[in-house]
mmCIF file of C-alpha atoms in Angstrom:
data_model
loop_
_atom_site.group_PDB
_atom_site.id
_atom_site.type_symbol
_atom_site.label_atom_id
_atom_site.label_comp_id
_atom_site.label_asym_id
_atom_site.label_seq_id
_atom_site.Cartn_x
_atom_site.Cartn_y
_atom_site.Cartn_z
ATOM 1 C CA MET A 90 64.363 54.223 43.752
ATOM 2 C CA PHE A 91 61.165 56.217 43.432
ATOM 3 C CA THR A 92 59.658 57.404 46.980
ATOM 4 C CA LYS A 93 56.074 57.458 45.707
ATOM 5 C CA VAL A 94 54.059 56.305 42.766
ATOM 6 C CA LEU A 95 50.598 57.043 41.500
ATOM 7 C CA VAL A 96 48.798 53.903 39.533
ATOM 8 C CA ALA A 97 45.975 54.624 37.657
ATOM 9 C CA GLU A 98 44.066 51.523 37.020
ATOM 10 C CA ASP A 99 40.550 50.146 37.262
ATOM 11 C CA MET A 100 41.020 46.549 37.989
ATOM 12 C CA ASP A 101 41.481 45.489 41.522
ATOM 13 C CA HIS A 102 43.289 42.323 40.863
ATOM 14 C CA ILE A 103 45.983 44.276 38.734
ATOM 15 C CA SER A 104 46.262 46.921 41.209
ATOM 16 C CA GLY A 105 47.225 44.555 43.787
ATOM 17 C CA GLY A 106 49.886 43.078 42.043
ATOM 18 C CA VAL A 107 51.258 46.427 40.842
ATOM 19 C CA GLU A 108 51.577 47.384 44.462
ATOM 20 C CA ARG A 109 52.891 44.121 45.890
ATOM 21 C CA MET A 110 55.866 44.610 42.970
ATOM 22 C CA LEU A 111 56.120 48.360 43.936
ATOM 23 C CA LYS A 112 56.538 47.648 47.783
ATOM 24 C CA GLU A 113 58.978 44.698 47.093
ATOM 25 C CA MET A 114 61.000 47.270 45.169
ATOM 26 C CA GLY A 115 60.847 49.845 47.979
ATOM 27 C CA VAL A 116 58.552 52.110 46.992
ATOM 28 C CA ARG A 117 57.199 53.417 50.136
ATOM 29 C CA GLU A 118 54.048 55.336 49.136
ATOM 30 C CA VAL A 119 51.822 53.666 46.508
ATOM 31 C CA ALA A 120 48.426 55.458 45.697
ATOM 32 C CA PHE A 121 45.855 54.706 43.246
ATOM 33 C CA ALA A 122 43.115 56.074 41.281
ATOM 34 C CA GLN A 123 40.423 54.032 39.545
ATOM 35 C CA TYR A 124 39.435 57.193 37.218
ATOM 36 C CA CYS A 125 41.693 59.147 35.277
ATOM 37 C CA ASP A 126 40.190 62.394 36.343
ATOM 38 C CA ASP A 127 40.718 61.422 39.932
ATOM 39 C CA ALA A 128 44.374 60.551 39.149
ATOM 40 C CA LEU A 129 44.956 63.777 37.925
ATOM 41 C CA LEU A 130 43.720 65.594 41.001
ATOM 42 C CA LEU A 131 45.897 63.463 43.099
ATOM 43 C CA LEU A 132 48.800 64.440 41.059
ATOM 44 C CA ARG A 133 48.163 68.327 41.372
ATOM 45 C CA LYS A 134 47.253 67.841 45.131
ATOM 46 C CA ALA A 135 50.440 66.260 45.515
ATOM 47 C CA GLN A 136 52.120 68.704 43.638
ATOM 48 C CA MET A 137 50.571 71.644 45.567
ATOM 49 C CA GLU A 138 51.492 70.157 48.958
ATOM 50 C CA GLY A 139 55.206 70.222 47.793
ATOM 51 C CA SER A 140 55.329 66.380 47.698
ATOM 52 C CA PRO A 141 54.699 65.491 44.013
ATOM 53 C CA PHE A 142 54.408 61.926 42.744
ATOM 54 C CA PRO A 143 58.001 61.463 40.360
ATOM 55 C CA LEU A 144 56.387 58.519 38.562
ATOM 56 C CA LEU A 145 52.614 57.729 37.067
ATOM 57 C CA ILE A 146 51.895 54.100 35.821
ATOM 58 C CA THR A 147 48.805 54.046 34.147
ATOM 59 C CA ASP A 148 46.425 51.837 31.903
ATOM 60 C CA LEU A 149 45.237 52.957 28.723
ATOM 61 C CA SER A 150 41.676 51.814 28.461
ATOM 62 C CA PHE A 151 39.075 52.568 31.575
ATOM 63 C CA LYS A 152 35.738 50.961 31.515
ATOM 64 C CA PRO A 153 32.840 53.587 31.219
ATOM 65 C CA SER A 154 30.692 54.600 34.267
ATOM 66 C CA HIS A 155 27.981 56.768 35.264
ATOM 67 C CA ARG A 156 30.508 59.291 35.888
ATOM 68 C CA ASP A 157 31.010 62.167 33.160
ATOM 69 C CA GLU A 158 35.047 61.766 33.031
ATOM 70 C CA LYS A 159 36.730 64.870 31.204
ATOM 71 C CA LEU A 160 39.734 62.532 30.458
ATOM 72 C CA LYS A 161 38.743 59.453 28.624
ATOM 73 C CA ASP A 162 41.809 57.242 28.592
ATOM 74 C CA GLY A 163 45.168 56.815 30.050
ATOM 75 C CA ALA A 164 46.860 58.773 26.949
ATOM 76 C CA GLU A 165 44.898 61.796 27.762
ATOM 77 C CA LEU A 166 45.917 61.395 31.476
ATOM 78 C CA ALA A 167 49.578 61.015 30.735
ATOM 79 C CA LEU A 168 49.466 64.299 28.333
ATOM 80 C CA ALA A 169 47.481 66.313 31.081
ATOM 81 C CA ALA A 170 49.708 65.057 33.834
ATOM 82 C CA LYS A 171 53.129 65.826 31.972
ATOM 83 C CA ALA A 172 51.770 69.229 30.992
ATOM 84 C CA GLY A 173 51.239 70.112 34.872
ATOM 85 C CA ASP A 174 54.687 68.573 36.002
ATOM 86 C CA ALA A 175 57.637 68.786 33.456
ATOM 87 C CA HIS A 176 59.409 66.445 35.745
ATOM 88 C CA LEU A 177 56.699 63.623 36.160
ATOM 89 C CA ARG A 178 57.763 60.318 34.477
ATOM 90 C CA CYS A 179 55.207 57.989 33.264
ATOM 91 C CA ILE A 180 54.897 54.286 32.215
ATOM 92 C CA ILE A 181 51.949 53.289 30.342
ATOM 93 C CA TYR A 182 50.688 49.730 31.240
ATOM 94 C CA SER A 183 48.388 48.402 28.864
ATOM 95 C CA MET A 184 47.062 45.127 26.688
ATOM 96 C CA GLU A 185 47.686 46.971 23.621
ATOM 97 C CA ASP A 186 50.714 45.262 21.939
ATOM 98 C CA ARG A 187 50.705 46.470 18.189
ATOM 99 C CA PRO A 188 54.198 48.036 17.502
ATOM 100 C CA GLY A 189 52.909 50.855 15.456
ATOM 101 C CA THR A 190 50.036 51.675 17.508
ATOM 102 C CA VAL A 191 52.219 51.502 20.755
ATOM 103 C CA LYS A 192 55.161 53.983 18.719
ATOM 104 C CA GLN A 193 52.078 56.515 18.047
ATOM 105 C CA LEU A 194 50.995 56.553 21.526
ATOM 106 C CA VAL A 195 54.539 56.979 23.003
ATOM 107 C CA GLU A 196 55.261 59.752 20.227
ATOM 108 C CA ARG A 197 51.877 61.358 21.529
ATOM 109 C CA THR A 198 52.524 61.247 25.194
ATOM 110 C CA GLN A 199 56.183 61.415 25.389
ATOM 111 C CA ALA A 200 55.652 58.202 28.063
ATOM 112 C CA GLU A 201 59.305 56.937 29.396
ATOM 113 C CA GLY A 202 58.080 53.243 29.264
ATOM 114 C CA TYR A 203 55.351 51.096 28.052
ATOM 115 C CA VAL A 204 54.759 47.523 29.295
ATOM 116 C CA CYS A 205 52.445 44.973 27.952
ATOM 117 C CA LYS A 206 50.055 43.332 30.193
ATOM 118 C CA ASP A 207 50.522 39.652 29.701
ATOM 119 C CA ARG A 208 52.000 36.696 31.806
ATOM 120 C CA ASN A 209 55.530 38.543 32.027
ATOM 121 C CA GLY A 210 53.938 41.873 32.603
ATOM 122 C CA LEU A 211 54.744 42.440 36.439
ATOM 123 C CA ARG A 212 58.062 41.365 35.747
ATOM 124 C CA ASP A 213 58.639 43.569 32.742
ATOM 125 C CA LEU A 214 56.796 46.800 34.880
ATOM 126 C CA GLN A 215 59.520 46.001 37.345
ATOM 127 C CA GLU A 216 62.341 46.304 34.898
ATOM 128 C CA ALA A 217 60.638 49.347 33.507
ATOM 129 C CA VAL A 218 60.459 51.001 36.949
ATOM 130 C CA HIS A 219 64.309 50.550 37.269
ATOM 131 C CA ARG A 220 65.224 51.792 33.994
ATOM 132 C CA VAL A 221 63.075 54.644 34.113
ATOM 133 C CA HIS A 222 64.214 55.688 37.474
ATOM 134 C CA ASN A 223 67.773 55.804 36.190
ATOM 135 C CA GLY A 224 66.630 58.004 33.253
ATOM 136 C CA GLN A 225 66.380 55.218 30.646
ATOM 137 C CA PRO A 226 63.405 54.620 28.515
ATOM 138 C CA TYR A 227 62.042 51.219 28.283
ATOM 139 C CA PHE A 228 59.654 48.998 26.018
ATOM 140 C CA SER A 229 58.193 45.280 26.586
ATOM 141 C CA PRO A 230 60.597 42.988 24.828
ATOM 142 C CA GLN A 231 57.691 42.007 22.392
ATOM 143 C CA ILE A 232 57.514 45.607 21.271
ATOM 144 C CA GLU A 233 61.131 46.674 21.451
ATOM 145 C CA SER A 234 62.418 43.510 19.677
ATOM 146 C CA VAL A 235 60.368 44.448 16.597
ATOM 147 C CA GLN A 236 62.867 46.715 15.343
ATOM 148 C CA ASN A 237 61.469 47.658 12.139
ATOM 149 C CA PRO A 238 58.018 49.086 13.382
ATOM 150 C CA LEU A 239 59.741 51.283 15.673
ATOM 151 C CA SER A 240 61.803 53.004 13.171
ATOM 152 C CA LEU A 241 58.682 54.051 11.227
ATOM 153 C CA THR A 242 57.293 57.384 11.739
ATOM 154 C CA ALA A 243 53.464 58.309 12.732
ATOM 155 C CA LEU A 244 53.521 59.759 8.857
ATOM 156 C CA ASP A 245 54.996 56.346 7.405
ATOM 157 C CA ILE A 246 52.213 54.445 9.364
ATOM 158 C CA CYS A 247 49.378 56.615 8.159
ATOM 159 C CA ILE A 248 50.623 56.000 4.622
ATOM 160 C CA LEU A 249 50.790 52.081 5.331
ATOM 161 C CA LYS A 250 46.979 52.553 6.616
ATOM 162 C CA LEU A 251 46.211 54.544 3.359
ATOM 163 C CA LEU A 252 47.837 51.956 1.018
ATOM 164 C CA ALA A 253 45.998 48.940 2.939
ATOM 165 C CA ASP A 254 42.453 50.596 2.425
ATOM 166 C CA GLY A 255 43.231 50.643 -1.330
ATOM 167 C CA LYS A 256 44.400 54.433 -1.553
ATOM 168 C CA ASN A 257 46.799 55.394 -4.509
ATOM 169 C CA GLN A 258 49.688 57.982 -3.913
ATOM 170 C CA GLY A 259 47.552 60.875 -5.316
ATOM 171 C CA ASP A 260 44.713 59.939 -2.664
ATOM 172 C CA ILE A 261 47.471 59.700 0.019
ATOM 173 C CA SER A 262 48.838 63.222 -1.131
ATOM 174 C CA ILE A 263 45.403 64.766 -0.446
ATOM 175 C CA HIS A 264 44.892 63.102 2.723
ATOM 176 C CA ILE A 265 48.133 64.149 4.105
ATOM 177 C CA GLN A 266 47.853 67.801 2.815
ATOM 178 C CA LYS A 267 44.114 68.041 4.196
ATOM 179 C CA ASN A 268 45.123 66.999 7.571
ATOM 180 C CA LYS A 269 48.286 68.933 7.692
ATOM 181 C CA LEU A 270 50.193 65.525 8.564
ATOM 182 C CA GLY A 271 53.821 66.226 6.875
ATOM 183 C CA GLY A 272 55.175 66.366 3.433
ATOM 184 C CA HIS A 273 52.598 65.512 1.171
ATOM 185 C CA SER A 274 54.003 65.845 -2.637
ATOM 186 C CA ARG A 275 54.048 62.636 -4.489
ATOM 187 C CA SER A 276 58.095 62.449 -4.834
ATOM 188 C CA TYR A 277 58.080 62.390 -0.922
ATOM 189 C CA ILE A 278 55.433 59.881 -0.295
ATOM 190 C CA GLU A 279 57.194 57.789 -2.779
ATOM 191 C CA LYS A 280 60.387 58.226 -0.935
ATOM 192 C CA ARG A 281 58.904 56.991 2.332
ATOM 193 C CA ILE A 282 57.371 53.882 0.734
ATOM 194 C CA GLN A 283 60.645 53.142 -0.974
ATOM 195 C CA ASN A 284 62.146 53.556 2.666
ATOM 196 C CA MET A 285 59.305 51.658 4.332
ATOM 197 C CA ARG A 286 60.077 48.759 1.557
ATOM 198 C CA GLU A 287 63.685 48.730 2.516
ATOM 199 C CA VAL A 288 62.875 48.728 6.535
ATOM 200 C CA LEU A 289 60.321 45.929 6.380
ATOM 201 C CA GLY A 290 62.290 43.892 3.854
ATOM 202 C CA ALA A 291 59.487 43.891 0.941
ATOM 203 C CA LYS A 292 60.119 43.566 -2.812
ATOM 204 C CA SER A 293 56.993 45.480 -3.477
ATOM 205 C CA THR A 294 54.516 47.721 -1.997
ATOM 206 C CA LEU A 295 51.754 44.974 -1.670
ATOM 207 C CA GLN A 296 54.368 42.739 0.332
ATOM 208 C CA MET A 297 55.164 45.649 2.436
ATOM 209 C CA VAL A 298 51.357 46.151 3.597
ATOM 210 C CA LEU A 299 51.192 42.492 4.102
ATOM 211 C CA PHE A 300 54.032 42.469 6.259
ATOM 212 C CA ALA A 301 52.937 45.314 8.009
ATOM 213 C CA ARG A 302 49.916 43.379 8.630
ATOM 214 C CA ASP A 303 51.473 40.618 9.995
ATOM 215 C CA LEU A 304 53.406 42.573 12.288
ATOM 216 C CA ARG A 305 50.556 44.208 13.429
ATOM 217 C CA ILE A 306 51.656 47.849 12.758
ATOM 218 C CA ILE A 307 48.395 48.397 11.054
#
């Protein structure tokens, strides 16, 4: 089991529950930070002292304060932390539970685990810590069970959002090319749309968009 864990969380009642859970799992040292900048400083300090944190558990959203913070959220913290320590593992613990958004966050941060804060959050977090310690990724059941959204790429989700906004394939092609998001030819976009229809089991593009909304991908 991990010997020490850093938890970035600005709600005391949540921090208390996470601490009790980690202590019961045998984690000897649990440190806390209510600000992302403070969390990064603690990670760097521990690394300089030759005793780095092997695991970071972070929320995504932190309430704004009077402080001028460089890191605005948990995603930025995870990115900065991993950039400074290639061995650091990260579990995101958040209220965000839209599969499409979660997929993008995990792709962006390269987090090893993602746990949704709900009535089973601590139980799932405990399982996530076990899995990540053993070198396995972990997603909360309500995320992992939605298999179709998790097989879509970030570009697929972008296309879905543009379709939902009423854009045609020409508009989508221009948007993708302008923002350098990937393949932008109309034939490639048509291929991605066809693939998404098959993945989501939709008979039409409109039905595909409606399914994506129902599944909270967009």
